Each structure stands twice: as C-alpha cells, then as structure tokens.
Amino acid sequence: MSVQPWNSRTAGAVVHDQSYYAKCMLGGVLACGLTHAAITPLDVTKCNMQVNPQKYKGLVSGLRTILAEEGAFAIWKGWFPTLLGYSAQGMFKYGLYEVFKDTYSNMAGEKASKQYKEVIWCAASASAEVFADIALCPLEMVKVKVQTSVPGTFPTAFFPALKEISRNSAETKFPFGSLVPLWSRQIPYTVAKFFFFEKIVSLFYTHVFTAPKESYAKSTQLGITFASGYSAGVICAIVSHPADSLVSLLSKPVNKGKSVGVIAKEFGYANLATKGLGTRVIMIGTLTGLQWWIYDTFKAVMGLGTSGGK
C-alpha cells in the first residue's frame, strides 16, 4: 500500500478545496468592501491632509473644514468606488492568499513549510496582493480623484466621474496609472498585515491561550482575531504610509505629468512619512482589526474555523 504524499490542502481539519477558496474569497469581499466604505469620511479627510496639509492640518479640523465648505455629503465622497474597488481587492487578497499559501507550502514540502512558515506567509500575501491591486487600481483612481479635487472641478457621482477620468486618460493615466505606487503601498502593507497577524495569533495561542485552539469558544477565538488584526494594522499603517501619500498626491492637478520621484522630492520625504499618519494609524488599525474579525466570523459561520494558530 503506497503512502500518499503530504499535501497542505488536506493536512488541516478542513480540506482546502475549490469550495473553501471560494468561501474565503467571499469572506474577503465582505471584510474589505464593507469596512473601507464605512470609514469613507476618515479616508476623505486623510487624503485631503496628504495633498493639502497647509489647509487640512488635522483629523477633526479637516473634517470641520470639509463640512463647512462642502456640506455633509462631502465626507462621503467616493464611497461607491471605494465599496466596489475594495470588495474586488478583498476577494483576491484573502482568497488568493489561501491559494498561494497552500501552493508554496506544497512546493516547500511538509518539513520546510513548517520551518519557514513565516517566509511562506510573506510570499503568499505579496503574490495575492499583486492581483488584488490590479483589480483595485481603476476604482482607486476614481475614488482619489473624486475625494481630492477642488469642489466643482470634477464630478462626485460615480458614473460621471468614471466617464470624465476615462475621457482624459492621456492626462490621468487611467486605468492603471497609479498601479506602481499602489503596489508600493499595498504590497508592504499586505505582507505586514498577514505576517504580523499570523505571528501575533501564534503568540496568543502559544503563550496566553495555551490549551488547544478548538477548546476555546468561538467568541474567544474571534476576540484574539480582532486584537491580532488591530495590532497588525498599526504596523501596516506606518509601513505603507509614504506610498499612500504618493497615491493621493498623484491626483493633484499641479502634479500632472510629474514622475513619482519628482513629486516625492518636492513634497519632502519626511512629509510623505508623517502627514496624515496619525489619522491613518487610527483608521488602518481599526480597519484591519475589523477586517480580520469579519473574515473569521464568516469563516466560522461557514464551518471553516478561524485563522491562525500555534
């Protein structure tokens, strides 16, 4: 009788078949689309702080300025492309992470995949994010243009904005003009997000909740998920903030036709790393914690179990 070779897809309590990956993709849609859309007011303020720090100097004062000058609806500008774009991104980010993690684990073999699991987490999350950002980029360009344009100079409704940015594609570089800056922001962010989440979850189950993971109530497991996700999100915000600032600056009319390097030099490297960072730490910490919580809640309801372990 021949011994079946080790397979990461069948090594755990739940078989990672096509149905498993599809459910993970749907969980990613819910986790990313809903959370990003919900914090649109923070995102609008943060983007304006990045492109015009002299006017929008802080989160609270920035919100007040936008409300005073543009009205209550202005803080929700770009919510629809945000919902669409980040739903698509979440589908590939979470779903393909599971696919690549199993693929790279099988390539490495049972022993090496356990010994170098951190490397596999990083490689799988980076690979997934490459495709996730291709799906996100066109909608992210629309979102940023809507959120940062001077009132009255660009449509705020989704379809008119999409038509306008497409019509001027030679200038706006739509639909993939921001892809490289987006990759430079999102790939480090996602690698940090998945690496530190997996690592912090592992530390919880190794040093704090030391009984077998399955012995804890789902509410406890989901609490660990949120705490780990929030902690990972703070690190993510710091790592990816300079590139996030560049993505916002690219949409400014004054930067039309300039290279990323020129924009960075003119704005100042210290400003890229710090302007709007406090707001983004709050935003991304909460966002990442909620994303992992929604994702794992969905997985638990689907009978897939929560993410991570010892």
PDB file of C-alpha atoms in Angstrom:
ATOM      1  CA  MET A   1       0.000   0.000   0.000  1.00  0.00           C
ATOM      2  CA  SER A   2       1.545   3.296  -1.134  1.00  0.00           C
ATOM      3  CA  VAL A   3       1.740   6.241   1.264  1.00  0.00           C
ATOM      4  CA  GLN A   4       0.065   9.389  -0.016  1.00  0.00           C
ATOM      5  CA  PRO A   5       2.448  12.374  -0.197  1.00  0.00           C
ATOM      6  CA  TRP A   6       1.853  15.229   2.237  1.00  0.00           C
ATOM      7  CA  ASN A   7      -0.493  17.907   0.917  1.00  0.00           C
ATOM      8  CA  SER A   8      -1.082  21.238   2.629  1.00  0.00           C
ATOM      9  CA  ARG A   9      -4.623  21.338   1.248  1.00  0.00           C
ATOM     10  CA  THR A  10      -5.644  18.203   3.162  1.00  0.00           C
ATOM     11  CA  ALA A  11      -3.317  18.488   6.168  1.00  0.00           C
ATOM     12  CA  GLY A  12      -5.676  20.508   8.385  1.00  0.00           C
ATOM     13  CA  ALA A  13      -9.064  19.867   9.950  1.00  0.00           C
ATOM     14  CA  VAL A  14     -10.800  21.473   6.931  1.00  0.00           C
ATOM     15  CA  VAL A  15      -9.983  20.403   3.370  1.00  0.00           C
ATOM     16  CA  HIS A  16      -8.883  23.331   1.196  1.00  0.00           C
ATOM     17  CA  ASP A  17     -10.861  22.544  -1.949  1.00  0.00           C
ATOM     18  CA  GLN A  18     -12.378  24.903  -4.524  1.00  0.00           C
ATOM     19  CA  SER A  19     -15.373  25.491  -2.265  1.00  0.00           C
ATOM     20  CA  TYR A  20     -13.064  26.517   0.589  1.00  0.00           C
ATOM     21  CA  TYR A  21     -11.200  29.028  -1.578  1.00  0.00           C
ATOM     22  CA  ALA A  22     -14.481  30.428  -2.968  1.00  0.00           C
ATOM     23  CA  LYS A  23     -15.816  30.983   0.556  1.00  0.00           C
ATOM     24  CA  CYS A  24     -12.559  32.694   1.542  1.00  0.00           C
ATOM     25  CA  MET A  25     -12.940  34.990  -1.466  1.00  0.00           C
ATOM     26  CA  LEU A  26     -16.486  35.889  -0.428  1.00  0.00           C
ATOM     27  CA  GLY A  27     -15.287  36.496   3.124  1.00  0.00           C
ATOM     28  CA  GLY A  28     -12.641  38.850   1.716  1.00  0.00           C
ATOM     29  CA  VAL A  29     -15.291  40.778  -0.246  1.00  0.00           C
ATOM     30  CA  LEU A  30     -17.290  41.361   2.941  1.00  0.00           C
ATOM     31  CA  ALA A  31     -14.241  42.126   5.080  1.00  0.00           C
ATOM     32  CA  CYS A  32     -12.664  44.747   2.815  1.00  0.00           C
ATOM     33  CA  GLY A  33     -15.604  46.257   0.922  1.00  0.00           C
ATOM     34  CA  LEU A  34     -17.812  46.993   3.927  1.00  0.00           C
ATOM     35  CA  THR A  35     -15.067  48.297   6.213  1.00  0.00           C
ATOM     36  CA  HIS A  36     -13.454  50.628   3.685  1.00  0.00           C
ATOM     37  CA  ALA A  37     -16.837  52.045   2.653  1.00  0.00           C
ATOM     38  CA  ALA A  38     -17.800  52.592   6.309  1.00  0.00           C
ATOM     39  CA  ILE A  39     -14.750  54.779   7.016  1.00  0.00           C
ATOM     40  CA  THR A  40     -15.072  56.948   3.899  1.00  0.00           C
ATOM     41  CA  PRO A  41     -15.246  60.189   5.991  1.00  0.00           C
ATOM     42  CA  LEU A  42     -11.871  59.365   7.559  1.00  0.00           C
ATOM     43  CA  ASP A  43     -10.457  58.495   4.144  1.00  0.00           C
ATOM     44  CA  VAL A  44     -11.694  61.756   2.580  1.00  0.00           C
ATOM     45  CA  THR A  45     -10.071  63.756   5.377  1.00  0.00           C
ATOM     46  CA  LYS A  46      -6.837  61.769   5.290  1.00  0.00           C
ATOM     47  CA  CYS A  47      -6.459  62.161   1.511  1.00  0.00           C
ATOM     48  CA  ASN A  48      -7.010  65.918   1.737  1.00  0.00           C
ATOM     49  CA  MET A  49      -4.492  66.180   4.597  1.00  0.00           C
ATOM     50  CA  GLN A  50      -1.961  64.454   2.342  1.00  0.00           C
ATOM     51  CA  VAL A  51      -2.490  66.627  -0.743  1.00  0.00           C
ATOM     52  CA  ASN A  52      -3.054  69.953   1.080  1.00  0.00           C
ATOM     53  CA  PRO A  53      -1.501  69.790   4.566  1.00  0.00           C
ATOM     54  CA  GLN A  54      -1.473  73.577   4.905  1.00  0.00           C
ATOM     55  CA  LYS A  55      -5.274  73.688   4.759  1.00  0.00           C
ATOM     56  CA  TYR A  56      -6.220  70.351   6.323  1.00  0.00           C
ATOM     57  CA  LYS A  57      -3.969  70.195   9.376  1.00  0.00           C
ATOM     58  CA  GLY A  58      -5.655  67.526  11.489  1.00  0.00           C
ATOM     59  CA  LEU A  59      -8.447  64.960  11.515  1.00  0.00           C
ATOM     60  CA  VAL A  60     -11.014  66.950  13.477  1.00  0.00           C
ATOM     61  CA  SER A  61     -10.177  70.350  11.956  1.00  0.00           C
ATOM     62  CA  GLY A  62     -10.009  68.760   8.499  1.00  0.00           C
ATOM     63  CA  LEU A  63     -13.463  67.228   8.900  1.00  0.00           C
ATOM     64  CA  ARG A  64     -14.822  70.577  10.079  1.00  0.00           C
ATOM     65  CA  THR A  65     -13.295  72.379   7.094  1.00  0.00           C
ATOM     66  CA  ILE A  66     -14.778  69.919   4.608  1.00  0.00           C
ATOM     67  CA  LEU A  67     -18.208  70.056   6.264  1.00  0.00           C
ATOM     68  CA  ALA A  68     -18.173  73.852   6.427  1.00  0.00           C
ATOM     69  CA  GLU A  69     -17.073  74.373   2.818  1.00  0.00           C
ATOM     70  CA  GLU A  70     -18.759  71.480   1.010  1.00  0.00           C
ATOM     71  CA  GLY A  71     -21.628  70.233   3.176  1.00  0.00           C
ATOM     72  CA  ALA A  72     -22.452  66.990   4.979  1.00  0.00           C
ATOM     73  CA  PHE A  73     -22.420  64.767   1.891  1.00  0.00           C
ATOM     74  CA  ALA A  74     -18.847  65.773   1.059  1.00  0.00           C
ATOM     75  CA  ILE A  75     -17.341  63.481   3.716  1.00  0.00           C
ATOM     76  CA  TRP A  76     -18.926  60.534   1.898  1.00  0.00           C
ATOM     77  CA  LYS A  77     -17.469  61.423  -1.497  1.00  0.00           C
ATOM     78  CA  GLY A  78     -16.172  58.342  -3.280  1.00  0.00           C
ATOM     79  CA  TRP A  79     -17.977  55.767  -1.123  1.00  0.00           C
ATOM     80  CA  PHE A  80     -19.247  53.776  -4.122  1.00  0.00           C
ATOM     81  CA  PRO A  81     -15.915  53.293  -5.961  1.00  0.00           C
ATOM     82  CA  THR A  82     -14.470  52.541  -2.531  1.00  0.00           C
ATOM     83  CA  LEU A  83     -17.050  49.792  -1.968  1.00  0.00           C
ATOM     84  CA  LEU A  84     -16.569  48.303  -5.443  1.00  0.00           C
ATOM     85  CA  GLY A  85     -12.787  48.599  -5.513  1.00  0.00           C
ATOM     86  CA  TYR A  86     -12.044  47.217  -2.091  1.00  0.00           C
ATOM     87  CA  SER A  87     -14.573  44.409  -2.466  1.00  0.00           C
ATOM     88  CA  ALA A  88     -12.668  43.288  -5.563  1.00  0.00           C
ATOM     89  CA  GLN A  89      -9.356  43.754  -3.793  1.00  0.00           C
ATOM     90  CA  GLY A  90     -10.534  41.802  -0.730  1.00  0.00           C
ATOM     91  CA  MET A  91     -11.705  38.906  -2.864  1.00  0.00           C
ATOM     92  CA  PHE A  92      -8.227  38.401  -4.305  1.00  0.00           C
ATOM     93  CA  LYS A  93      -6.285  39.458  -1.198  1.00  0.00           C
ATOM     94  CA  TYR A  94      -7.829  36.881   1.122  1.00  0.00           C
ATOM     95  CA  GLY A  95      -8.828  34.209  -1.379  1.00  0.00           C
ATOM     96  CA  LEU A  96      -5.544  34.087  -3.271  1.00  0.00           C
ATOM     97  CA  TYR A  97      -3.579  34.268  -0.007  1.00  0.00           C
ATOM     98  CA  GLU A  98      -5.073  30.906   0.920  1.00  0.00           C
ATOM     99  CA  VAL A  99      -4.354  29.538  -2.571  1.00  0.00           C
ATOM    100  CA  PHE A 100      -0.735  30.738  -2.650  1.00  0.00           C
ATOM    101  CA  LYS A 101      -0.079  29.664   0.946  1.00  0.00           C
ATOM    102  CA  ASP A 102      -1.093  26.096   0.105  1.00  0.00           C
ATOM    103  CA  THR A 103       0.758  26.198  -3.227  1.00  0.00           C
ATOM    104  CA  TYR A 104       4.033  27.415  -1.694  1.00  0.00           C
ATOM    105  CA  SER A 105       3.693  25.024   1.246  1.00  0.00           C
ATOM    106  CA  ASN A 106       3.365  22.103  -1.163  1.00  0.00           C
ATOM    107  CA  MET A 107       6.351  23.340  -3.166  1.00  0.00           C
ATOM    108  CA  ALA A 108       8.437  23.502   0.016  1.00  0.00           C
ATOM    109  CA  GLY A 109       7.264  20.191   1.454  1.00  0.00           C
ATOM    110  CA  GLU A 110       5.975  19.319   4.918  1.00  0.00           C
ATOM    111  CA  LYS A 111       9.156  19.919   6.911  1.00  0.00           C
ATOM    112  CA  ALA A 112      10.317  23.107   5.170  1.00  0.00           C
ATOM    113  CA  SER A 113       6.816  24.607   5.110  1.00  0.00           C
ATOM    114  CA  LYS A 114       6.692  24.402   8.905  1.00  0.00           C
ATOM    115  CA  GLN A 115      10.281  25.520   9.402  1.00  0.00           C
ATOM    116  CA  TYR A 116       9.923  28.517   7.081  1.00  0.00           C
ATOM    117  CA  LYS A 117       6.225  29.281   7.543  1.00  0.00           C
ATOM    118  CA  GLU A 118       6.927  32.992   8.040  1.00  0.00           C
ATOM    119  CA  VAL A 119       8.557  33.183   4.604  1.00  0.00           C
ATOM    120  CA  ILE A 120       5.547  31.424   3.083  1.00  0.00           C
ATOM    121  CA  TRP A 121       3.165  33.896   4.761  1.00  0.00           C
ATOM    122  CA  CYS A 122       5.095  36.797   3.230  1.00  0.00           C
ATOM    123  CA  ALA A 123       5.406  35.249  -0.233  1.00  0.00           C
ATOM    124  CA  ALA A 124       1.738  34.221  -0.358  1.00  0.00           C
ATOM    125  CA  SER A 125       0.420  37.615   0.785  1.00  0.00           C
ATOM    126  CA  ALA A 126       2.695  39.520  -1.630  1.00  0.00           C
ATOM    127  CA  SER A 127       1.654  37.304  -4.533  1.00  0.00           C
ATOM    128  CA  ALA A 128      -2.044  37.710  -3.726  1.00  0.00           C
ATOM    129  CA  GLU A 129      -1.727  41.483  -3.451  1.00  0.00           C
ATOM    130  CA  VAL A 130      -0.230  41.824  -6.948  1.00  0.00           C
ATOM    131  CA  PHE A 131      -3.528  40.592  -8.415  1.00  0.00           C
ATOM    132  CA  ALA A 132      -5.677  42.338  -5.803  1.00  0.00           C
ATOM    133  CA  ASP A 133      -4.231  45.739  -6.750  1.00  0.00           C
ATOM    134  CA  ILE A 134      -4.810  45.200 -10.462  1.00  0.00           C
ATOM    135  CA  ALA A 135      -8.498  44.776  -9.599  1.00  0.00           C
ATOM    136  CA  LEU A 136      -8.459  47.786  -7.262  1.00  0.00           C
ATOM    137  CA  CYS A 137      -6.426  50.313  -9.277  1.00  0.00           C
ATOM    138  CA  PRO A 138      -9.039  51.764 -11.696  1.00  0.00           C
ATOM    139  CA  LEU A 139     -11.584  52.281  -8.918  1.00  0.00           C
ATOM    140  CA  GLU A 140      -8.968  53.656  -6.534  1.00  0.00           C
ATOM    141  CA  MET A 141      -8.002  56.258  -9.146  1.00  0.00           C
ATOM    142  CA  VAL A 142     -11.639  57.342  -9.453  1.00  0.00           C
ATOM    143  CA  LYS A 143     -12.041  57.438  -5.666  1.00  0.00           C
ATOM    144  CA  VAL A 144      -8.956  59.571  -5.019  1.00  0.00           C
ATOM    145  CA  LYS A 145      -9.788  61.994  -7.843  1.00  0.00           C
ATOM    146  CA  VAL A 146     -13.334  62.445  -6.508  1.00  0.00           C
ATOM    147  CA  GLN A 147     -12.144  62.927  -2.922  1.00  0.00           C
ATOM    148  CA  THR A 148      -9.288  65.359  -3.531  1.00  0.00           C
ATOM    149  CA  SER A 149     -10.468  67.545  -6.431  1.00  0.00           C
ATOM    150  CA  VAL A 150     -11.386  71.152  -5.717  1.00  0.00           C
ATOM    151  CA  PRO A 151     -15.193  71.322  -5.380  1.00  0.00           C
ATOM    152  CA  GLY A 152     -16.849  71.982  -8.731  1.00  0.00           C
ATOM    153  CA  THR A 153     -13.878  70.915 -10.859  1.00  0.00           C
ATOM    154  CA  PHE A 154     -14.640  67.180 -11.047  1.00  0.00           C
ATOM    155  CA  PRO A 155     -17.851  65.102 -10.775  1.00  0.00           C
ATOM    156  CA  THR A 156     -18.538  63.440  -7.430  1.00  0.00           C
ATOM    157  CA  ALA A 157     -21.108  60.875  -8.648  1.00  0.00           C
ATOM    158  CA  PHE A 158     -19.516  57.581  -9.681  1.00  0.00           C
ATOM    159  CA  PHE A 159     -20.544  57.167 -13.316  1.00  0.00           C
ATOM    160  CA  PRO A 160     -19.941  60.805 -14.365  1.00  0.00           C
ATOM    161  CA  ALA A 161     -16.568  60.644 -12.556  1.00  0.00           C
ATOM    162  CA  LEU A 162     -15.684  57.399 -14.332  1.00  0.00           C
ATOM    163  CA  LYS A 163     -16.637  58.927 -17.689  1.00  0.00           C
ATOM    164  CA  GLU A 164     -14.594  62.079 -17.027  1.00  0.00           C
ATOM    165  CA  ILE A 165     -11.443  60.290 -15.864  1.00  0.00           C
ATOM    166  CA  SER A 166     -11.699  57.897 -18.835  1.00  0.00           C
ATOM    167  CA  ARG A 167     -12.164  60.759 -21.288  1.00  0.00           C
ATOM    168  CA  ASN A 168      -8.956  62.376 -20.065  1.00  0.00           C
ATOM    169  CA  SER A 169      -6.997  59.125 -19.830  1.00  0.00           C
ATOM    170  CA  ALA A 170      -3.997  60.656 -21.617  1.00  0.00           C
ATOM    171  CA  GLU A 171      -3.616  63.051 -18.687  1.00  0.00           C
ATOM    172  CA  THR A 172      -4.993  60.931 -15.834  1.00  0.00           C
ATOM    173  CA  LYS A 173      -3.232  57.723 -16.991  1.00  0.00           C
ATOM    174  CA  PHE A 174      -6.443  55.854 -16.224  1.00  0.00           C
ATOM    175  CA  PRO A 175      -6.997  52.943 -15.573  1.00  0.00           C
ATOM    176  CA  PHE A 176      -3.578  51.778 -14.313  1.00  0.00           C
ATOM    177  CA  GLY A 177      -1.579  54.988 -13.876  1.00  0.00           C
ATOM    178  CA  SER A 178      -1.436  54.526 -10.105  1.00  0.00           C
ATOM    179  CA  LEU A 179      -0.665  50.803 -10.183  1.00  0.00           C
ATOM    180  CA  VAL A 180       3.052  51.059  -9.348  1.00  0.00           C
ATOM    181  CA  PRO A 181       2.517  53.472  -6.424  1.00  0.00           C
ATOM    182  CA  LEU A 182      -0.407  51.275  -5.373  1.00  0.00           C
ATOM    183  CA  TRP A 183       1.808  48.189  -5.409  1.00  0.00           C
ATOM    184  CA  SER A 184       4.463  50.093  -3.439  1.00  0.00           C
ATOM    185  CA  ARG A 185       1.821  50.962  -0.837  1.00  0.00           C
ATOM    186  CA  GLN A 186      -0.262  47.813  -0.743  1.00  0.00           C
ATOM    187  CA  ILE A 187       2.300  45.012  -1.071  1.00  0.00           C
ATOM    188  CA  PRO A 188       4.346  46.080   2.008  1.00  0.00           C
ATOM    189  CA  TYR A 189       1.054  46.798   3.796  1.00  0.00           C
ATOM    190  CA  THR A 190      -0.383  43.374   2.997  1.00  0.00           C
ATOM    191  CA  VAL A 191       2.817  41.483   3.809  1.00  0.00           C
ATOM    192  CA  ALA A 192       2.909  43.257   7.180  1.00  0.00           C
ATOM    193  CA  LYS A 193      -0.824  42.706   7.657  1.00  0.00           C
ATOM    194  CA  PHE A 194      -0.683  38.944   7.131  1.00  0.00           C
ATOM    195  CA  PHE A 195       2.741  38.318   8.671  1.00  0.00           C
ATOM    196  CA  PHE A 196       2.078  40.197  11.909  1.00  0.00           C
ATOM    197  CA  PHE A 197      -1.480  38.889  12.160  1.00  0.00           C
ATOM    198  CA  GLU A 198      -0.338  35.280  11.824  1.00  0.00           C
ATOM    199  CA  LYS A 199       2.593  35.912  14.195  1.00  0.00           C
ATOM    200  CA  ILE A 200       0.529  37.662  16.884  1.00  0.00           C
ATOM    201  CA  VAL A 201      -2.197  34.986  16.733  1.00  0.00           C
ATOM    202  CA  SER A 202       0.523  32.353  17.120  1.00  0.00           C
ATOM    203  CA  LEU A 203       1.937  34.184  20.156  1.00  0.00           C
ATOM    204  CA  PHE A 204      -1.516  34.365  21.757  1.00  0.00           C
ATOM    205  CA  TYR A 205      -2.105  30.632  21.371  1.00  0.00           C
ATOM    206  CA  THR A 206       1.442  29.752  22.429  1.00  0.00           C
ATOM    207  CA  HIS A 207       1.846  31.972  25.497  1.00  0.00           C
ATOM    208  CA  VAL A 208      -1.585  33.175  26.652  1.00  0.00           C
ATOM    209  CA  PHE A 209      -4.298  30.774  25.497  1.00  0.00           C
ATOM    210  CA  THR A 210      -2.225  27.619  25.744  1.00  0.00           C
ATOM    211  CA  ALA A 211      -4.954  24.967  25.547  1.00  0.00           C
ATOM    212  CA  PRO A 212      -5.825  23.554  22.098  1.00  0.00           C
ATOM    213  CA  LYS A 213      -7.360  26.288  19.962  1.00  0.00           C
ATOM    214  CA  GLU A 214     -10.523  24.276  19.324  1.00  0.00           C
ATOM    215  CA  SER A 215     -11.232  24.135  23.081  1.00  0.00           C
ATOM    216  CA  TYR A 216     -11.919  27.871  23.236  1.00  0.00           C
ATOM    217  CA  ALA A 217     -15.312  29.372  22.450  1.00  0.00           C
ATOM    218  CA  LYS A 218     -15.702  30.998  19.055  1.00  0.00           C
ATOM    219  CA  SER A 219     -16.182  34.365  20.803  1.00  0.00           C
ATOM    220  CA  THR A 220     -12.745  33.989  22.434  1.00  0.00           C
ATOM    221  CA  GLN A 221     -11.129  32.981  19.144  1.00  0.00           C
ATOM    222  CA  LEU A 222     -12.715  35.976  17.398  1.00  0.00           C
ATOM    223  CA  GLY A 223     -11.522  38.274  20.187  1.00  0.00           C
ATOM    224  CA  ILE A 224      -7.978  37.028  19.574  1.00  0.00           C
ATOM    225  CA  THR A 225      -8.542  37.606  15.865  1.00  0.00           C
ATOM    226  CA  PHE A 226      -9.570  41.251  16.414  1.00  0.00           C
ATOM    227  CA  ALA A 227      -6.716  42.035  18.845  1.00  0.00           C
ATOM    228  CA  SER A 228      -4.183  40.493  16.478  1.00  0.00           C
ATOM    229  CA  GLY A 229      -5.653  42.286  13.465  1.00  0.00           C
ATOM    230  CA  TYR A 230      -5.668  45.672  15.193  1.00  0.00           C
ATOM    231  CA  SER A 231      -2.035  45.303  16.289  1.00  0.00           C
ATOM    232  CA  ALA A 232      -1.012  44.269  12.787  1.00  0.00           C
ATOM    233  CA  GLY A 233      -2.924  47.217  11.329  1.00  0.00           C
ATOM    234  CA  VAL A 234      -0.950  49.797  13.310  1.00  0.00           C
ATOM    235  CA  ILE A 235       2.293  48.377  11.919  1.00  0.00           C
ATOM    236  CA  CYS A 236       0.789  48.274   8.409  1.00  0.00           C
ATOM    237  CA  ALA A 237      -0.152  51.954   8.538  1.00  0.00           C
ATOM    238  CA  ILE A 238       3.385  53.041   9.372  1.00  0.00           C
ATOM    239  CA  VAL A 239       4.997  50.777   6.754  1.00  0.00           C
ATOM    240  CA  SER A 240       2.757  51.817   3.858  1.00  0.00           C
ATOM    241  CA  HIS A 241       2.072  55.492   4.624  1.00  0.00           C
ATOM    242  CA  PRO A 242       4.704  57.124   2.348  1.00  0.00           C
ATOM    243  CA  ALA A 243       3.364  55.297  -0.698  1.00  0.00           C
ATOM    244  CA  ASP A 244      -0.219  56.085   0.339  1.00  0.00           C
ATOM    245  CA  SER A 245       0.695  59.773   0.387  1.00  0.00           C
ATOM    246  CA  LEU A 246       2.129  59.468  -3.133  1.00  0.00           C
ATOM    247  CA  VAL A 247      -1.078  57.873  -4.448  1.00  0.00           C
ATOM    248  CA  SER A 248      -3.030  60.876  -3.138  1.00  0.00           C
ATOM    249  CA  LEU A 249      -0.507  63.423  -4.473  1.00  0.00           C
ATOM    250  CA  LEU A 250      -0.626  61.929  -7.975  1.00  0.00           C
ATOM    251  CA  SER A 251      -4.238  63.103  -8.309  1.00  0.00           C
ATOM    252  CA  LYS A 252      -3.401  66.791  -7.743  1.00  0.00           C
ATOM    253  CA  PRO A 253      -3.633  68.894 -10.925  1.00  0.00           C
ATOM    254  CA  VAL A 254      -0.329  70.638 -10.048  1.00  0.00           C
ATOM    255  CA  ASN A 255       1.440  67.250 -10.238  1.00  0.00           C
ATOM    256  CA  LYS A 256       0.099  66.380 -13.686  1.00  0.00           C
ATOM    257  CA  GLY A 257       2.830  64.785 -15.803  1.00  0.00           C
ATOM    258  CA  LYS A 258       5.401  64.662 -13.000  1.00  0.00           C
ATOM    259  CA  SER A 259       7.221  61.458 -12.093  1.00  0.00           C
ATOM    260  CA  VAL A 260       6.795  59.803  -8.704  1.00  0.00           C
ATOM    261  CA  GLY A 261      10.392  60.704  -7.815  1.00  0.00           C
ATOM    262  CA  VAL A 262       9.883  64.395  -8.583  1.00  0.00           C
ATOM    263  CA  ILE A 263       6.636  64.540  -6.581  1.00  0.00           C
ATOM    264  CA  ALA A 264       8.296  62.849  -3.601  1.00  0.00           C
ATOM    265  CA  LYS A 265      11.260  65.239  -3.674  1.00  0.00           C
ATOM    266  CA  GLU A 266       9.074  68.337  -3.936  1.00  0.00           C
ATOM    267  CA  PHE A 267       6.702  67.296  -1.161  1.00  0.00           C
ATOM    268  CA  GLY A 268       9.518  66.154   1.106  1.00  0.00           C
ATOM    269  CA  TYR A 269      10.336  62.624   2.227  1.00  0.00           C
ATOM    270  CA  ALA A 270       9.592  63.435   5.883  1.00  0.00           C
ATOM    271  CA  ASN A 271       6.186  64.810   4.901  1.00  0.00           C
ATOM    272  CA  LEU A 272       5.425  61.679   2.901  1.00  0.00           C
ATOM    273  CA  ALA A 273       6.046  59.579   6.002  1.00  0.00           C
ATOM    274  CA  THR A 274       4.269  61.768   8.558  1.00  0.00           C
ATOM    275  CA  LYS A 275       1.487  63.939   7.081  1.00  0.00           C
ATOM    276  CA  GLY A 276      -1.833  62.310   7.951  1.00  0.00           C
ATOM    277  CA  LEU A 277      -0.086  59.382   9.694  1.00  0.00           C
ATOM    278  CA  GLY A 278      -1.944  59.741  12.997  1.00  0.00           C
ATOM    279  CA  THR A 279      -5.284  59.595  11.219  1.00  0.00           C
ATOM    280  CA  ARG A 280      -4.137  56.651   9.136  1.00  0.00           C
ATOM    281  CA  VAL A 281      -2.911  54.708  12.209  1.00  0.00           C
ATOM    282  CA  ILE A 282      -6.364  55.059  13.802  1.00  0.00           C
ATOM    283  CA  MET A 283      -8.074  54.276  10.520  1.00  0.00           C
ATOM    284  CA  ILE A 284      -5.958  51.283   9.475  1.00  0.00           C
ATOM    285  CA  GLY A 285      -5.686  49.794  12.980  1.00  0.00           C
ATOM    286  CA  THR A 286      -9.455  49.749  13.376  1.00  0.00           C
ATOM    287  CA  LEU A 287      -9.959  48.774   9.752  1.00  0.00           C
ATOM    288  CA  THR A 288      -7.571  45.819   9.863  1.00  0.00           C
ATOM    289  CA  GLY A 289      -8.932  44.551  13.168  1.00  0.00           C
ATOM    290  CA  LEU A 290     -12.487  44.685  11.815  1.00  0.00           C
ATOM    291  CA  GLN A 291     -11.477  43.077   8.510  1.00  0.00           C
ATOM    292  CA  TRP A 292      -9.931  40.073  10.202  1.00  0.00           C
ATOM    293  CA  TRP A 293     -12.902  39.844  12.583  1.00  0.00           C
ATOM    294  CA  ILE A 294     -15.455  39.918   9.733  1.00  0.00           C
ATOM    295  CA  TYR A 295     -13.393  37.465   7.677  1.00  0.00           C
ATOM    296  CA  ASP A 296     -13.005  34.993  10.546  1.00  0.00           C
ATOM    297  CA  THR A 297     -16.630  35.384  11.626  1.00  0.00           C
ATOM    298  CA  PHE A 298     -17.696  34.490   8.089  1.00  0.00           C
ATOM    299  CA  LYS A 299     -15.291  31.539   8.028  1.00  0.00           C
ATOM    300  CA  ALA A 300     -16.597  30.318  11.384  1.00  0.00           C
ATOM    301  CA  VAL A 301     -20.224  30.550  10.210  1.00  0.00           C
ATOM    302  CA  MET A 302     -19.265  28.612   7.070  1.00  0.00           C
ATOM    303  CA  GLY A 303     -17.653  25.893   9.217  1.00  0.00           C
ATOM    304  CA  LEU A 304     -14.109  26.729   8.103  1.00  0.00           C
ATOM    305  CA  GLY A 305     -12.756  27.674  11.547  1.00  0.00           C
ATOM    306  CA  THR A 306     -10.849  30.847  12.476  1.00  0.00           C
ATOM    307  CA  SER A 307      -7.468  31.835  11.055  1.00  0.00           C
ATOM    308  CA  GLY A 308      -4.037  31.165  12.526  1.00  0.00           C
ATOM    309  CA  GLY A 309      -2.844  29.032  15.423  1.00  0.00           C
ATOM    310  CA  LYS A 310       0.309  27.897  17.175  1.00  0.00           C
TER     311      LYS A 310
END
